[in-house]
Amino acid sequence: MRPISIKQYIALLAILPVFCAQAETLEEAFEHALNQNHLIKSAKADTEASEQQLYSAQNQRLPSLNIKGGYTQLSETPAAKTEIEGQAAQFPMSQAGSGQAEVIASVPIFTSGRISHGIDAAEAALSATQQNEVATALTIKLQIAEAFLAVLRAQSALQVTESHAETLKANAADVERLHSQGMVSKNDRLAAEVEYANARQLVVQNDNRLDIAKAQYNRLLNRRLDNPVELEERFPSSPDGAPDELSTQALAQRPELNALNSQITALQEQARSIQSGLLPQVAVNGGYQYQENRYMAFEGMWMVNVGMEWKLDGGTHHQSQSLNRQALALQAQRDDMASMIGLEVRRAWLDIQETEKRIEVSQQAIAQADENLRVNRERYRQGLSTQTEVLKAEELRITTHNNFNNARYDAALAKLNLRRALGIL
């Protein structure tokens, strides 16, 4: 077996990172964000809090246990006065100092719907926070998708400007050669050198923009800002259907609308629960009571009773009406949001149509721009064209490549915006 040469070893080292580093897909970025993003963690905590509120509302149906105890010291011994055979007499009824204790269990048996409406309100509130969690995840996903595309867009822009610099470098070399042969003026040589210097400046600027785009992407994923970023250019497909059909689909599944619907239900159920509190409330109470008193035959006794409470509070009615008015306000917000969602769907759908046409046109223009540059450079070498025409042809080539890249990434963003508008990102 022949030993590996130095050149082969260097080549292996060069290609090793390609196999070791795996480009990250958009779906992988989404999955990472769902586990690391702070706003999503906050939304999950809100959902867990609403779950505890629901458990609290449900536990109101269960027996409540109240344990009390204490010790009382009086200044005098309680006594009763009476007359025995015409003589005043008194006898003690209890001790001056005594301890008391009781354990009472209470079970609601009829609350006029107060507890059941409270549970329904808590369930609706939980549903609202769950939908808000989904909406938060969708918003974060779209932000990540925009940052993902910003990195790819910046990479493409850097590649185009590097190509631009290489072309102008070659052009400057051609002009220098022709100038040394006395075929072109010094002005052409200076113009070529200035354009090449400007192109190198664009490379520096676009390289900086790429670093900033990567830092923003890493921030959304809760990573180090200088973490290496390698992305795979793969995106989900665009939903099929006409705008009206897609709008109907969005109204049925957008979590923001579902959250508002649940919040409206929660407020209405809270109002009913408060209103039910004005009706009779019946509960069964039972337990053990102890009163330290050596003058009583039984210091401790078991007890049971059925009690009814009926509050006549005029202010409670206004609390109920206030909640109902809040529900009406949310209903108006919900109707306005439904209209905005329809606009979001139509705008994203139209953007897709526009960008697909832009891709087709700009793709055709690339070959024409490349050929135009080649012809002008050849004509310039033969003295049939000016340096200005060559630079203009290169400017057109760069503009065409940038237009194509922008159209591609605008199309990807439009498709992602449509999926976000439908609530399926």
Coordinates of C-alpha atoms in Angstrom, one line a residue:
M1 CA 0.0 0.0 0.0
R2 CA 1.5 3.4 -1.1
P3 CA 1.7 6.1 1.5
I4 CA -0.4 9.2 1.1
S5 CA 1.4 12.1 -0.5
I6 CA 1.5 15.6 1.1
K7 CA -0.8 16.9 -1.7
Q8 CA -3.3 14.1 -1.1
Y9 CA -3.2 14.8 2.6
I10 CA -3.9 18.5 2.1
A11 CA -6.7 17.7 -0.2
L12 CA -8.3 15.4 2.4
L13 CA -8.1 18.1 5.0
A14 CA -9.7 20.6 2.6
I15 CA -12.8 18.4 1.9
L16 CA -13.1 17.0 5.5
P17 CA -15.3 20.0 6.7
V18 CA -17.7 19.3 3.9
F19 CA -18.4 15.9 5.3
C20 CA -18.3 17.0 8.9
A21 CA -20.5 20.1 8.7
Q22 CA -24.1 19.4 7.8
A23 CA -26.1 22.3 6.4
E24 CA -29.1 23.2 8.6
T25 CA -32.6 23.1 7.0
L26 CA -35.4 25.4 7.8
E27 CA -37.4 22.7 9.5
E28 CA -34.4 21.9 11.8
A29 CA -34.2 25.6 12.6
F30 CA -37.9 25.6 13.5
E31 CA -37.4 22.6 15.8
H32 CA -34.4 24.1 17.5
A33 CA -36.3 27.4 18.1
L34 CA -39.3 25.6 19.7
N35 CA -37.0 24.2 22.3
Q36 CA -34.7 27.2 22.9
N37 CA -36.5 30.5 22.1
H38 CA -37.4 32.6 25.2
L39 CA -40.7 33.9 23.9
I40 CA -41.9 30.3 23.2
K41 CA -40.8 29.3 26.7
S42 CA -42.8 32.3 28.0
A43 CA -45.9 31.2 26.1
K44 CA -45.6 27.6 27.4
A45 CA -45.4 29.0 31.0
D46 CA -48.6 30.9 30.4
T47 CA -50.3 27.7 29.2
E48 CA -49.2 25.9 32.3
A49 CA -50.5 28.7 34.5
S50 CA -53.9 28.5 32.8
E51 CA -53.9 24.7 33.4
Q52 CA -53.5 25.4 37.1
Q53 CA -56.4 27.9 37.0
L54 CA -58.6 25.2 35.5
Y55 CA -57.6 22.7 38.2
S56 CA -58.5 25.3 40.8
A57 CA -61.9 25.9 39.2
Q58 CA -62.6 22.2 39.1
N59 CA -61.6 21.7 42.7
Q60 CA -64.4 24.0 43.8
R61 CA -66.7 21.0 43.3
L62 CA -64.8 19.0 45.9
P63 CA -65.2 19.1 49.7
S64 CA -63.3 21.8 51.5
L65 CA -61.8 21.1 54.9
N66 CA -61.5 23.9 57.5
I67 CA -59.5 23.4 60.7
K68 CA -59.6 26.0 63.4
G69 CA -58.3 26.2 66.9
G70 CA -57.5 28.7 69.6
Y71 CA -57.4 29.5 73.3
T72 CA -59.4 32.2 75.0
Q73 CA -58.7 33.8 78.4
L74 CA -61.5 35.9 80.0
S75 CA -61.1 38.4 82.8
E76 CA -63.9 36.8 84.7
T77 CA -65.4 33.4 84.9
P78 CA -68.7 33.3 83.0
A79 CA -71.5 32.6 85.4
A80 CA -75.3 32.6 85.4
K81 CA -77.4 34.4 88.0
T82 CA -80.6 33.0 89.5
E83 CA -82.7 32.9 92.6
I84 CA -83.0 29.9 94.8
E85 CA -85.7 30.1 97.6
G86 CA -85.6 33.9 97.3
Q87 CA -81.9 34.0 97.6
A88 CA -79.7 35.3 94.8
A89 CA -77.3 32.8 93.5
Q90 CA -74.9 32.3 90.6
F91 CA -73.0 29.4 89.2
P92 CA -70.2 29.2 86.7
M93 CA -71.0 28.2 83.1
S94 CA -67.5 27.8 81.7
Q95 CA -63.9 28.3 82.6
A96 CA -62.2 31.7 82.4
G97 CA -59.6 30.1 80.2
S98 CA -60.5 27.5 77.6
G99 CA -59.3 26.0 74.3
Q100 CA -61.5 25.5 71.2
A101 CA -61.0 23.4 68.1
E102 CA -63.1 22.3 65.2
V103 CA -62.8 20.4 61.9
I104 CA -65.5 21.2 59.4
A105 CA -66.0 19.8 55.9
S106 CA -68.2 21.6 53.4
V107 CA -69.6 20.2 50.2
P108 CA -71.5 22.4 47.7
I109 CA -74.6 20.6 46.4
F110 CA -76.3 23.4 44.5
T111 CA -74.7 26.6 43.3
S112 CA -77.1 27.7 40.6
G113 CA -74.4 27.1 37.9
R114 CA -71.8 29.3 39.6
I115 CA -69.1 26.5 39.7
S116 CA -69.9 24.9 36.3
H117 CA -69.7 28.3 34.6
G118 CA -66.5 29.0 36.4
I119 CA -65.1 25.7 35.1
D120 CA -66.2 26.5 31.6
A121 CA -64.6 29.9 31.8
A122 CA -61.3 28.3 32.9
E123 CA -61.4 25.8 30.1
A124 CA -62.0 28.6 27.6
A125 CA -59.1 30.6 29.1
L126 CA -56.8 27.5 28.8
S127 CA -57.8 27.1 25.2
A128 CA -57.0 30.7 24.5
T129 CA -53.5 30.5 26.0
Q130 CA -52.9 27.3 24.1
Q131 CA -53.9 29.1 20.8
N132 CA -51.7 32.0 21.8
E133 CA -48.8 29.6 22.3
V134 CA -49.4 28.3 18.8
A135 CA -49.6 31.8 17.4
T136 CA -46.3 32.7 19.2
A137 CA -44.6 29.7 17.7
L138 CA -45.9 30.7 14.2
T139 CA -44.6 34.3 14.7
I140 CA -41.2 33.1 15.8
K141 CA -41.1 30.6 12.9
L142 CA -41.7 33.4 10.4
Q143 CA -39.0 35.5 12.0
I144 CA -36.6 32.6 11.8
A145 CA -37.6 32.0 8.1
E146 CA -37.0 35.7 7.3
A147 CA -33.6 35.5 9.0
F148 CA -32.9 32.2 7.2
L149 CA -33.7 33.9 3.9
A150 CA -31.7 37.0 4.8
V151 CA -28.6 34.8 5.3
L152 CA -29.1 33.1 1.9
R153 CA -29.8 36.4 0.3
A154 CA -26.7 37.9 1.7
Q155 CA -24.6 34.9 0.7
S156 CA -25.9 35.2 -2.9
A157 CA -25.3 39.0 -2.9
L158 CA -21.7 38.3 -1.7
Q159 CA -21.2 35.7 -4.4
V160 CA -22.5 38.2 -7.1
T161 CA -20.2 41.0 -5.9
E162 CA -17.2 38.6 -5.7
S163 CA -18.0 37.7 -9.3
H164 CA -18.3 41.4 -10.1
A165 CA -14.9 42.1 -8.6
E166 CA -13.3 39.2 -10.5
T167 CA -14.8 40.4 -13.7
L168 CA -13.6 43.9 -13.2
K169 CA -10.2 42.6 -12.1
A170 CA -9.9 40.8 -15.4
N171 CA -11.1 43.9 -17.2
A172 CA -8.5 46.0 -15.5
A173 CA -5.8 43.6 -16.6
D174 CA -7.1 43.7 -20.2
V175 CA -7.1 47.5 -20.1
E176 CA -3.6 47.6 -18.6
R177 CA -2.3 45.3 -21.4
L178 CA -4.0 47.4 -24.1
H179 CA -2.7 50.6 -22.5
S180 CA 0.9 49.2 -22.5
Q181 CA 0.5 48.5 -26.2
G182 CA -0.7 52.1 -26.8
M183 CA -4.1 50.9 -28.0
V184 CA -6.2 52.7 -25.3
S185 CA -5.9 55.9 -23.3
K186 CA -4.7 56.4 -19.8
N187 CA -8.3 57.5 -18.9
D188 CA -9.6 54.0 -19.7
R189 CA -6.9 52.4 -17.4
L190 CA -7.8 54.7 -14.6
A191 CA -11.6 54.1 -15.0
A192 CA -11.0 50.4 -15.0
E193 CA -8.9 50.6 -11.8
V194 CA -11.5 52.8 -10.0
E195 CA -14.3 50.4 -10.9
Y196 CA -12.3 47.5 -9.6
A197 CA -11.6 49.3 -6.3
N198 CA -15.3 50.1 -6.0
A199 CA -16.2 46.4 -6.6
R200 CA -13.8 45.4 -3.8
Q201 CA -15.5 47.8 -1.5
L202 CA -18.8 46.2 -2.4
V203 CA -17.4 42.8 -1.5
V204 CA -16.4 44.2 2.0
Q205 CA -19.8 45.7 2.5
N206 CA -21.7 42.5 1.5
D207 CA -19.4 40.4 3.6
N208 CA -20.3 42.5 6.6
R209 CA -24.0 42.3 5.8
L210 CA -23.7 38.5 5.7
D211 CA -22.1 38.5 9.2
I212 CA -24.9 40.6 10.5
A213 CA -27.5 38.4 9.0
K214 CA -25.9 35.3 10.5
A215 CA -25.7 37.0 13.9
Q216 CA -29.5 37.8 13.7
Y217 CA -30.2 34.2 12.8
N218 CA -28.2 32.9 15.7
R219 CA -29.9 35.3 18.1
L220 CA -33.3 34.0 17.2
L221 CA -32.1 30.4 17.8
N222 CA -30.6 31.4 21.2
R223 CA -27.0 30.6 20.0
R224 CA -23.8 32.5 20.2
L225 CA -23.9 35.4 17.7
D226 CA -20.6 34.2 16.1
N227 CA -21.7 30.6 15.7
P228 CA -21.0 29.2 12.2
V229 CA -24.0 29.2 9.9
E230 CA -24.4 26.7 7.1
L231 CA -27.9 26.5 5.6
E232 CA -29.6 24.2 3.1
E233 CA -31.8 26.0 0.5
R234 CA -35.0 23.9 0.9
F235 CA -38.4 25.4 1.6
P236 CA -42.0 24.0 2.1
S237 CA -44.3 24.1 -0.9
S238 CA -46.9 26.7 -1.5
P239 CA -50.5 25.8 -0.6
D240 CA -52.8 25.3 -3.6
G241 CA -56.1 27.1 -4.1
A242 CA -57.7 30.3 -5.1
P243 CA -57.6 33.3 -2.7
D244 CA -61.2 33.0 -1.6
E245 CA -60.7 29.3 -0.8
L246 CA -57.5 29.9 1.1
S247 CA -59.1 32.8 3.0
T248 CA -61.9 30.4 4.2
Q249 CA -59.2 27.9 5.3
A250 CA -57.3 30.6 7.2
L251 CA -60.4 31.8 9.0
A252 CA -61.0 28.2 10.2
Q253 CA -57.5 27.5 11.5
R254 CA -55.7 30.7 12.4
P255 CA -54.8 30.4 16.1
E256 CA -55.2 34.2 16.7
L257 CA -58.9 34.0 15.8
N258 CA -59.4 30.8 17.8
A259 CA -57.7 32.5 20.8
L260 CA -60.1 35.5 20.6
N261 CA -63.1 33.1 20.3
S262 CA -62.0 31.3 23.4
Q263 CA -61.3 34.6 25.3
I264 CA -64.8 35.8 24.3
T265 CA -66.3 32.5 25.7
A266 CA -64.2 32.8 28.9
L267 CA -65.5 36.3 29.6
Q268 CA -69.1 35.3 28.9
E269 CA -68.8 32.3 31.2
Q270 CA -67.2 34.4 33.9
A271 CA -70.2 36.8 33.6
R272 CA -72.6 33.9 34.0
S273 CA -70.7 32.5 37.0
I274 CA -70.9 35.9 38.7
Q275 CA -74.6 36.2 37.9
S276 CA -75.2 32.8 39.3
G277 CA -73.6 33.9 42.5
L278 CA -76.7 36.1 43.1
L279 CA -78.9 32.9 43.2
P280 CA -79.2 30.5 46.1
Q281 CA -76.1 28.6 47.1
V282 CA -76.7 25.3 49.1
A283 CA -74.0 23.3 50.9
V284 CA -73.8 20.5 53.4
N285 CA -71.5 21.1 56.3
G286 CA -70.3 18.5 58.9
G287 CA -67.5 17.9 61.3
Y288 CA -66.3 17.8 64.9
Q289 CA -66.3 20.7 67.4
Y290 CA -64.5 20.8 70.7
Q291 CA -65.0 23.4 73.4
E292 CA -63.0 23.0 76.6
N293 CA -65.5 23.4 79.5
R294 CA -65.5 21.2 82.6
Y295 CA -69.0 22.3 83.4
M296 CA -70.5 20.7 80.2
A297 CA -71.4 17.1 79.9
F298 CA -69.9 16.8 76.4
E299 CA -67.0 19.0 75.5
G300 CA -66.7 17.5 71.9
M301 CA -69.6 16.9 69.6
W302 CA -70.1 15.8 66.0
M303 CA -72.4 18.0 63.8
V304 CA -73.9 18.2 60.4
N305 CA -76.1 20.8 58.8
V306 CA -77.5 22.0 55.4
G307 CA -77.1 25.7 54.8
M308 CA -78.3 28.1 52.1
E309 CA -76.8 31.4 51.3
W310 CA -78.5 34.0 49.0
K311 CA -76.5 37.2 48.4
L312 CA -78.5 40.2 47.2
D313 CA -75.7 42.4 46.0
G314 CA -76.5 45.1 43.3
G315 CA -72.8 45.6 42.5
T316 CA -72.4 42.0 41.4
H317 CA -74.8 42.6 38.5
H318 CA -72.6 45.4 37.3
Q319 CA -69.5 43.2 37.4
S320 CA -71.3 40.7 35.2
Q321 CA -72.3 43.4 32.7
S322 CA -68.7 44.7 32.6
L323 CA -67.5 41.3 31.6
N324 CA -70.2 41.0 28.9
R325 CA -69.1 44.4 27.5
Q326 CA -65.5 43.2 27.4
A327 CA -66.6 40.2 25.4
L328 CA -68.4 42.5 22.9
A329 CA -65.2 44.5 22.6
L330 CA -63.2 41.3 21.8
Q331 CA -65.8 40.3 19.3
A332 CA -65.3 43.5 17.4
Q333 CA -61.5 42.9 17.5
R334 CA -62.1 39.4 16.2
D335 CA -64.1 40.6 13.3
D336 CA -61.5 43.2 12.4
M337 CA -58.7 40.5 12.6
A338 CA -60.8 38.2 10.3
S339 CA -60.8 41.0 7.7
M340 CA -57.0 41.5 8.1
I341 CA -56.4 37.8 7.7
G342 CA -58.3 37.8 4.4
L343 CA -56.0 40.7 3.2
E344 CA -52.9 38.8 4.4
V345 CA -53.9 35.7 2.4
R346 CA -54.6 37.7 -0.8
R347 CA -51.5 39.8 -0.6
A348 CA -49.3 36.7 -0.1
W349 CA -51.0 34.9 -2.9
L350 CA -50.5 37.9 -5.3
D351 CA -46.8 38.1 -4.2
I352 CA -46.3 34.5 -5.2
Q353 CA -47.8 35.2 -8.7
E354 CA -45.6 38.2 -9.1
T355 CA -42.3 36.6 -7.9
E356 CA -42.8 33.6 -10.2
K357 CA -43.1 35.9 -13.2
R358 CA -40.0 37.8 -12.0
I359 CA -38.0 34.6 -11.8
E360 CA -39.0 33.6 -15.3
V361 CA -38.1 37.0 -16.7
S362 CA -34.8 37.5 -14.8
Q363 CA -33.7 33.9 -15.6
Q364 CA -34.0 34.6 -19.3
A365 CA -32.2 37.9 -18.9
I366 CA -29.1 36.3 -17.2
A367 CA -28.0 34.5 -20.3
Q368 CA -28.5 37.7 -22.4
A369 CA -26.6 39.8 -19.9
D370 CA -23.7 37.4 -19.8
E371 CA -23.5 37.3 -23.6
N372 CA -23.8 41.1 -23.8
L373 CA -20.8 41.4 -21.5
R374 CA -18.8 38.9 -23.5
V375 CA -19.5 40.7 -26.8
N376 CA -18.6 44.1 -25.4
R377 CA -15.4 42.9 -23.9
E378 CA -14.4 41.3 -27.2
R379 CA -15.4 44.4 -29.2
Y380 CA -13.3 46.5 -26.8
R381 CA -10.2 44.4 -27.3
Q382 CA -10.7 44.9 -31.0
G383 CA -11.1 48.7 -30.6
L384 CA -14.8 48.6 -31.7
S385 CA -16.3 49.5 -28.3
T386 CA -15.5 51.9 -25.4
Q387 CA -14.6 51.1 -21.8
T388 CA -17.9 52.8 -20.8
E389 CA -19.9 50.2 -22.8
V390 CA -18.0 47.4 -21.1
L391 CA -18.6 48.8 -17.6
K392 CA -22.3 49.3 -18.5
A393 CA -22.5 45.7 -19.7
E394 CA -21.0 44.5 -16.5
E395 CA -23.4 46.6 -14.5
L396 CA -26.3 45.1 -16.4
R397 CA -25.0 41.6 -15.7
I398 CA -24.7 42.2 -12.0
T399 CA -28.2 43.8 -11.8
T400 CA -29.6 40.8 -13.7
H401 CA -28.1 38.3 -11.3
N402 CA -29.2 40.3 -8.3
N403 CA -32.7 40.5 -9.7
F404 CA -32.8 36.8 -10.2
N405 CA -31.6 36.1 -6.7
N406 CA -34.0 38.6 -5.2
A407 CA -36.9 37.1 -7.2
R408 CA -36.0 33.6 -5.9
Y409 CA -35.9 34.6 -2.3
D410 CA -38.9 36.9 -2.5
A411 CA -40.8 33.9 -3.9
A412 CA -39.7 31.7 -1.1
L413 CA -40.7 34.4 1.4
A414 CA -44.1 34.9 -0.2
K415 CA -44.8 31.2 0.1
L416 CA -43.8 31.2 3.7
N417 CA -46.0 34.3 4.3
L418 CA -49.0 32.5 2.7
R419 CA -48.4 29.5 5.0
R420 CA -48.2 31.8 8.0
A421 CA -51.4 33.6 6.9
L422 CA -53.1 30.1 6.8
G423 CA -51.7 29.2 10.2
I424 CA -49.7 26.2 8.9
L425 CA -46.1 27.4 8.9

